[in-house]
Amino acid sequence: GREMLGEQSVVLRGYALPDAAALLAGVDAVTQQAPFRNMVTPGGYTMSVALTNCGRYGWTTDAHGYRYSRNDPLSGQPWPDMPAAFDDLARRAAAEAGFPGFAPDACLVNRYEPGSRLSLHQDKDERDYGWPIVSVSLGMPAVFLFGGHERADKSQRVPLLHGDVVVWGGVDRLRFHGVMPLKDHPHPLLGSRRINFTIRRAG
Ligand code: MD5
Ligand code: FE
């Protein structure tokens, strides 16, 4: 099923289910080379969500700020390649949502545990906001907060479940968004974890 969240953002319910095993194998391959880590924000807070990346560019935060970089600061090596299953799913989902020709070069992988949350923010570090972001949710359910263009705008609460894919583009690309603190509802495949990855064009 397809649910419109905004004018140019769509939830494709269960779209990733046929590829779940290949996607999880991809997450394992990536995290063997570039492990999940809890990064620090410029404001000095350690994020409750653990992150890693794959693809040509990876997003990081530290005391100096937010940025995309070619290398993992932990190893000094390039980020792991984007698994073919990620790239393929993202291109198909983007086209399905009205964004043909999407050629991703970055993927931020997030790991949530019970209590992990993501406060309201905008994704503004990519070069061209004309490209969409494709988000894939695996494991425990989360309540996604979909806000407006101002931080103070009221947010909609949207459940995101194992296998759901969301495509954000166009006028919805810069909306504030976040994730409510995760409740512990263990998932049969992933236990008390949620993995979300967001496939992007950053460069
Ligand atoms: C998550 N991740 O569930 C969320 C879902 C992130 C992040 O927010 O930055 O890694 S992706 C939601 C998203 C991405 C880009 C734009 C919009 C939402 N939006 O315009 O609402 O871990
Ligand atoms: Fe975001």
mmCIF file with all atom_site columns, N, CA and C and ligand atoms in Angstrom, residues 49 51 108 110 112 118 121 123 133 135 137 142 144-147 160 168-169 172-179 194 196-198 200, ligand 1:
data_model
loop_
_atom_site.group_PDB
_atom_site.id
_atom_site.type_symbol
_atom_site.label_atom_id
_atom_site.label_alt_id
_atom_site.label_comp_id
_atom_site.label_asym_id
_atom_site.label_entity_id
_atom_site.label_seq_id
_atom_site.pdbx_PDB_ins_code
_atom_site.Cartn_x
_atom_site.Cartn_y
_atom_site.Cartn_z
_atom_site.occupancy
_atom_site.B_iso_or_equiv
_atom_site.pdbx_formal_charge
_atom_site.auth_seq_id
_atom_site.auth_comp_id
_atom_site.auth_asym_id
_atom_site.auth_atom_id
_atom_site.pdbx_PDB_model_num
ATOM   1   N N   . VAL A 1 49  ? 21.167 7.423  19.121 1.00 0.00 ? 49  VAL A N   1
ATOM   2   C CA  . VAL A 1 49  ? 21.146 6.580  17.928 1.00 0.00 ? 49  VAL A CA  1
ATOM   3   C C   . VAL A 1 49  ? 22.599 6.371  17.509 1.00 0.00 ? 49  VAL A C   1
ATOM   4   N N   . LEU A 1 51  ? 25.407 5.359  14.636 1.00 0.00 ? 51  LEU A N   1
ATOM   5   C CA  . LEU A 1 51  ? 25.442 5.565  13.180 1.00 0.00 ? 51  LEU A CA  1
ATOM   6   C C   . LEU A 1 51  ? 26.643 4.905  12.526 1.00 0.00 ? 51  LEU A C   1
ATOM   7   N N   . LEU A 1 108 ? 23.297 6.708  5.086  1.00 0.00 ? 108 LEU A N   1
ATOM   8   C CA  . LEU A 1 108 ? 23.479 6.826  6.532  1.00 0.00 ? 108 LEU A CA  1
ATOM   9   C C   . LEU A 1 108 ? 22.671 5.702  7.172  1.00 0.00 ? 108 LEU A C   1
ATOM   10  N N   . ASN A 1 110 ? 21.326 3.990  10.648 1.00 0.00 ? 110 ASN A N   1
ATOM   11  C CA  . ASN A 1 110 ? 21.044 4.326  12.051 1.00 0.00 ? 110 ASN A CA  1
ATOM   12  C C   . ASN A 1 110 ? 20.621 3.075  12.807 1.00 0.00 ? 110 ASN A C   1
ATOM   13  N N   . TYR A 1 112 ? 18.806 1.989  16.385 1.00 0.00 ? 112 TYR A N   1
ATOM   14  C CA  . TYR A 1 112 ? 18.071 2.412  17.580 1.00 0.00 ? 112 TYR A CA  1
ATOM   15  C C   . TYR A 1 112 ? 17.936 1.243  18.533 1.00 0.00 ? 112 TYR A C   1
ATOM   16  N N   . LEU A 1 118 ? 15.454 10.542 18.115 1.00 0.00 ? 118 LEU A N   1
ATOM   17  C CA  . LEU A 1 118 ? 16.100 11.509 17.227 1.00 0.00 ? 118 LEU A CA  1
ATOM   18  C C   . LEU A 1 118 ? 15.278 12.781 17.330 1.00 0.00 ? 118 LEU A C   1
ATOM   19  N N   . HIS A 1 121 ? 14.845 17.739 13.396 1.00 0.00 ? 121 HIS A N   1
ATOM   20  C CA  . HIS A 1 121 ? 15.943 18.321 12.623 1.00 0.00 ? 121 HIS A CA  1
ATOM   21  C C   . HIS A 1 121 ? 15.541 18.364 11.161 1.00 0.00 ? 121 HIS A C   1
ATOM   22  N N   . ASP A 1 123 ? 17.377 17.717 7.198  1.00 0.00 ? 123 ASP A N   1
ATOM   23  C CA  . ASP A 1 123 ? 18.554 17.145 6.523  1.00 0.00 ? 123 ASP A CA  1
ATOM   24  C C   . ASP A 1 123 ? 18.989 18.155 5.466  1.00 0.00 ? 123 ASP A C   1
ATOM   25  N N   . ILE A 1 133 ? 15.237 11.676 -0.631 1.00 0.00 ? 133 ILE A N   1
ATOM   26  C CA  . ILE A 1 133 ? 15.890 10.760 0.308  1.00 0.00 ? 133 ILE A CA  1
ATOM   27  C C   . ILE A 1 133 ? 14.966 9.560  0.448  1.00 0.00 ? 133 ILE A C   1
ATOM   28  N N   . SER A 1 135 ? 14.133 6.251  2.714  1.00 0.00 ? 135 SER A N   1
ATOM   29  C CA  . SER A 1 135 ? 14.369 5.706  4.049  1.00 0.00 ? 135 SER A CA  1
ATOM   30  C C   . SER A 1 135 ? 13.764 4.317  4.164  1.00 0.00 ? 135 SER A C   1
ATOM   31  N N   . SER A 1 137 ? 13.036 1.097  6.902  1.00 0.00 ? 137 SER A N   1
ATOM   32  C CA  . SER A 1 137 ? 12.947 0.724  8.314  1.00 0.00 ? 137 SER A CA  1
ATOM   33  C C   . SER A 1 137 ? 12.933 -0.783 8.458  1.00 0.00 ? 137 SER A C   1
ATOM   34  N N   . ALA A 1 142 ? 8.747  2.139  15.105 1.00 0.00 ? 142 ALA A N   1
ATOM   35  C CA  . ALA A 1 142 ? 9.053  3.465  15.652 1.00 0.00 ? 142 ALA A CA  1
ATOM   36  C C   . ALA A 1 142 ? 7.898  4.399  15.350 1.00 0.00 ? 142 ALA A C   1
ATOM   37  N N   . PHE A 1 144 ? 7.467  7.930  13.950 1.00 0.00 ? 144 PHE A N   1
ATOM   38  C CA  . PHE A 1 144 ? 8.166  8.987  13.222 1.00 0.00 ? 144 PHE A CA  1
ATOM   39  C C   . PHE A 1 144 ? 7.384  10.287 13.391 1.00 0.00 ? 144 PHE A C   1
ATOM   40  N N   . LEU A 1 145 ? 8.099  11.386 13.586 1.00 0.00 ? 145 LEU A N   1
ATOM   41  C CA  . LEU A 1 145 ? 7.488  12.713 13.720 1.00 0.00 ? 145 LEU A CA  1
ATOM   42  C C   . LEU A 1 145 ? 7.737  13.477 12.429 1.00 0.00 ? 145 LEU A C   1
ATOM   43  N N   . PHE A 1 146 ? 6.660  13.858 11.774 1.00 0.00 ? 146 PHE A N   1
ATOM   44  C CA  . PHE A 1 146 ? 6.768  14.569 10.500 1.00 0.00 ? 146 PHE A CA  1
ATOM   45  C C   . PHE A 1 146 ? 6.247  15.973 10.698 1.00 0.00 ? 146 PHE A C   1
ATOM   46  N N   . GLY A 1 147 ? 7.159  16.925 10.749 1.00 0.00 ? 147 GLY A N   1
ATOM   47  C CA  . GLY A 1 147 ? 6.811  18.304 11.054 1.00 0.00 ? 147 GLY A CA  1
ATOM   48  C C   . GLY A 1 147 ? 6.654  19.145 9.807  1.00 0.00 ? 147 GLY A C   1
ATOM   49  N N   . LEU A 1 160 ? 6.257  3.661  11.764 1.00 0.00 ? 160 LEU A N   1
ATOM   50  C CA  . LEU A 1 160 ? 7.070  3.036  10.711 1.00 0.00 ? 160 LEU A CA  1
ATOM   51  C C   . LEU A 1 160 ? 7.450  1.645  11.182 1.00 0.00 ? 160 LEU A C   1
ATOM   52  N N   . TRP A 1 168 ? 11.078 10.900 0.460  1.00 0.00 ? 168 TRP A N   1
ATOM   53  C CA  . TRP A 1 168 ? 10.865 12.321 0.769  1.00 0.00 ? 168 TRP A CA  1
ATOM   54  C C   . TRP A 1 168 ? 11.474 13.132 -0.335 1.00 0.00 ? 168 TRP A C   1
ATOM   55  N N   . GLY A 1 169 ? 10.696 13.977 -0.984 1.00 0.00 ? 169 GLY A N   1
ATOM   56  C CA  . GLY A 1 169 ? 11.301 14.801 -2.022 1.00 0.00 ? 169 GLY A CA  1
ATOM   57  C C   . GLY A 1 169 ? 10.558 16.104 -2.190 1.00 0.00 ? 169 GLY A C   1
ATOM   58  N N   . ASP A 1 172 ? 8.646  18.554 0.269  1.00 0.00 ? 172 ASP A N   1
ATOM   59  C CA  . ASP A 1 172 ? 8.727  17.950 1.614  1.00 0.00 ? 172 ASP A CA  1
ATOM   60  C C   . ASP A 1 172 ? 10.170 17.657 2.045  1.00 0.00 ? 172 ASP A C   1
ATOM   61  N N   . ARG A 1 173 ? 11.114 17.909 1.171  1.00 0.00 ? 173 ARG A N   1
ATOM   62  C CA  . ARG A 1 173 ? 12.491 17.474 1.396  1.00 0.00 ? 173 ARG A CA  1
ATOM   63  C C   . ARG A 1 173 ? 13.132 18.119 2.626  1.00 0.00 ? 173 ARG A C   1
ATOM   64  N N   . LEU A 1 174 ? 12.735 19.358 2.936  1.00 0.00 ? 174 LEU A N   1
ATOM   65  C CA  . LEU A 1 174 ? 13.378 20.073 4.048  1.00 0.00 ? 174 LEU A CA  1
ATOM   66  C C   . LEU A 1 174 ? 12.469 20.198 5.267  1.00 0.00 ? 174 LEU A C   1
ATOM   67  N N   . ARG A 1 175 ? 11.460 19.354 5.359  1.00 0.00 ? 175 ARG A N   1
ATOM   68  C CA  . ARG A 1 175 ? 10.596 19.429 6.547  1.00 0.00 ? 175 ARG A CA  1
ATOM   69  C C   . ARG A 1 175 ? 11.313 18.890 7.787  1.00 0.00 ? 175 ARG A C   1
ATOM   70  N N   . PHE A 1 176 ? 11.011 19.514 8.936  1.00 0.00 ? 176 PHE A N   1
ATOM   71  C CA  . PHE A 1 176 ? 11.544 19.013 10.207 1.00 0.00 ? 176 PHE A CA  1
ATOM   72  C C   . PHE A 1 176 ? 10.975 17.625 10.471 1.00 0.00 ? 176 PHE A C   1
ATOM   73  N N   . HIS A 1 177 ? 11.813 16.768 11.059 1.00 0.00 ? 177 HIS A N   1
ATOM   74  C CA  . HIS A 1 177 ? 11.371 15.405 11.366 1.00 0.00 ? 177 HIS A CA  1
ATOM   75  C C   . HIS A 1 177 ? 12.218 14.840 12.493 1.00 0.00 ? 177 HIS A C   1
ATOM   76  N N   . GLY A 1 178 ? 11.706 13.784 13.113 1.00 0.00 ? 178 GLY A N   1
ATOM   77  C CA  . GLY A 1 178 ? 12.422 13.137 14.211 1.00 0.00 ? 178 GLY A CA  1
ATOM   78  C C   . GLY A 1 178 ? 11.781 11.800 14.524 1.00 0.00 ? 178 GLY A C   1
ATOM   79  N N   . VAL A 1 179 ? 12.286 11.140 15.559 1.00 0.00 ? 179 VAL A N   1
ATOM   80  C CA  . VAL A 1 179 ? 11.764 9.824  15.958 1.00 0.00 ? 179 VAL A CA  1
ATOM   81  C C   . VAL A 1 179 ? 11.561 9.849  17.473 1.00 0.00 ? 179 VAL A C   1
ATOM   82  N N   . ARG A 1 194 ? 16.143 -1.370 16.158 1.00 0.00 ? 194 ARG A N   1
ATOM   83  C CA  . ARG A 1 194 ? 15.580 -0.876 14.899 1.00 0.00 ? 194 ARG A CA  1
ATOM   84  C C   . ARG A 1 194 ? 16.737 -0.365 14.059 1.00 0.00 ? 194 ARG A C   1
ATOM   85  N N   . ASN A 1 196 ? 17.427 1.829  10.659 1.00 0.00 ? 196 ASN A N   1
ATOM   86  C CA  . ASN A 1 196 ? 16.871 2.667  9.593  1.00 0.00 ? 196 ASN A CA  1
ATOM   87  C C   . ASN A 1 196 ? 18.035 3.105  8.728  1.00 0.00 ? 196 ASN A C   1
ATOM   88  N N   . PHE A 1 197 ? 17.914 2.952  7.430  1.00 0.00 ? 197 PHE A N   1
ATOM   89  C CA  . PHE A 1 197 ? 18.945 3.567  6.599  1.00 0.00 ? 197 PHE A CA  1
ATOM   90  C C   . PHE A 1 197 ? 18.314 4.483  5.570  1.00 0.00 ? 197 PHE A C   1
ATOM   91  N N   . THR A 1 198 ? 19.035 5.562  5.309  1.00 0.00 ? 198 THR A N   1
ATOM   92  C CA  . THR A 1 198 ? 18.555 6.615  4.424  1.00 0.00 ? 198 THR A CA  1
ATOM   93  C C   . THR A 1 198 ? 19.546 6.752  3.283  1.00 0.00 ? 198 THR A C   1
ATOM   94  N N   . ARG A 1 200 ? 20.819 8.486  -0.133 1.00 0.00 ? 200 ARG A N   1
ATOM   95  C CA  . ARG A 1 200 ? 20.829 9.905  -0.517 1.00 0.00 ? 200 ARG A CA  1
ATOM   96  C C   . ARG A 1 200 ? 21.744 10.167 -1.697 1.00 0.00 ? 200 ARG A C   1
HETATM 97  C C1  . MD5 B 2 .   ? 15.002 7.483  11.048 1.00 0.00 ? 1   MD5 B C1  1
HETATM 98  N N1  . MD5 B 2 .   ? 16.294 9.178  9.978  1.00 0.00 ? 1   MD5 B N1  1
HETATM 99  O O1  . MD5 B 2 .   ? 13.973 6.838  11.176 1.00 0.00 ? 1   MD5 B O1  1
HETATM 100 C C2  . MD5 B 2 .   ? 14.936 8.788  10.295 1.00 0.00 ? 1   MD5 B C2  1
HETATM 101 C C3  . MD5 B 2 .   ? 14.092 8.551  9.111  1.00 0.00 ? 1   MD5 B C3  1
HETATM 102 C C4  . MD5 B 2 .   ? 18.037 10.738 9.422  1.00 0.00 ? 1   MD5 B C4  1
HETATM 103 C C5  . MD5 B 2 .   ? 16.650 10.465 9.844  1.00 0.00 ? 1   MD5 B C5  1
HETATM 104 O O2  . MD5 B 2 .   ? 15.897 11.389 10.025 1.00 0.00 ? 1   MD5 B O2  1
HETATM 105 O O3  . MD5 B 2 .   ? 18.342 11.902 9.119  1.00 0.00 ? 1   MD5 B O3  1
HETATM 106 O O4  . MD5 B 2 .   ? 18.833 9.769  9.348  1.00 0.00 ? 1   MD5 B O4  1
HETATM 107 S S1  . MD5 B 2 .   ? 14.548 9.383  7.590  1.00 0.00 ? 1   MD5 B S1  1
HETATM 108 C C6  . MD5 B 2 .   ? 13.451 10.683 7.550  1.00 0.00 ? 1   MD5 B C6  1
HETATM 109 C C7  . MD5 B 2 .   ? 13.634 11.861 6.643  1.00 0.00 ? 1   MD5 B C7  1
HETATM 110 C C8  . MD5 B 2 .   ? 14.755 12.067 5.884  1.00 0.00 ? 1   MD5 B C8  1
HETATM 111 C C9  . MD5 B 2 .   ? 14.783 13.214 5.066  1.00 0.00 ? 1   MD5 B C9  1
HETATM 112 C C10 . MD5 B 2 .   ? 13.746 14.119 5.027  1.00 0.00 ? 1   MD5 B C10 1
HETATM 113 C C11 . MD5 B 2 .   ? 12.663 13.864 5.812  1.00 0.00 ? 1   MD5 B C11 1
HETATM 114 C C12 . MD5 B 2 .   ? 12.607 12.757 6.616  1.00 0.00 ? 1   MD5 B C12 1
HETATM 115 N N2  . MD5 B 2 .   ? 11.609 14.753 5.816  1.00 0.00 ? 1   MD5 B N2  1
HETATM 116 O O5  . MD5 B 2 .   ? 11.581 15.703 5.002  1.00 0.00 ? 1   MD5 B O5  1
HETATM 117 O O6  . MD5 B 2 .   ? 10.708 14.588 6.666  1.00 0.00 ? 1   MD5 B O6  1
HETATM 118 O O7  . MD5 B 2 .   ? 16.105 7.132  11.504 1.00 0.00 ? 1   MD5 B O7  1
#
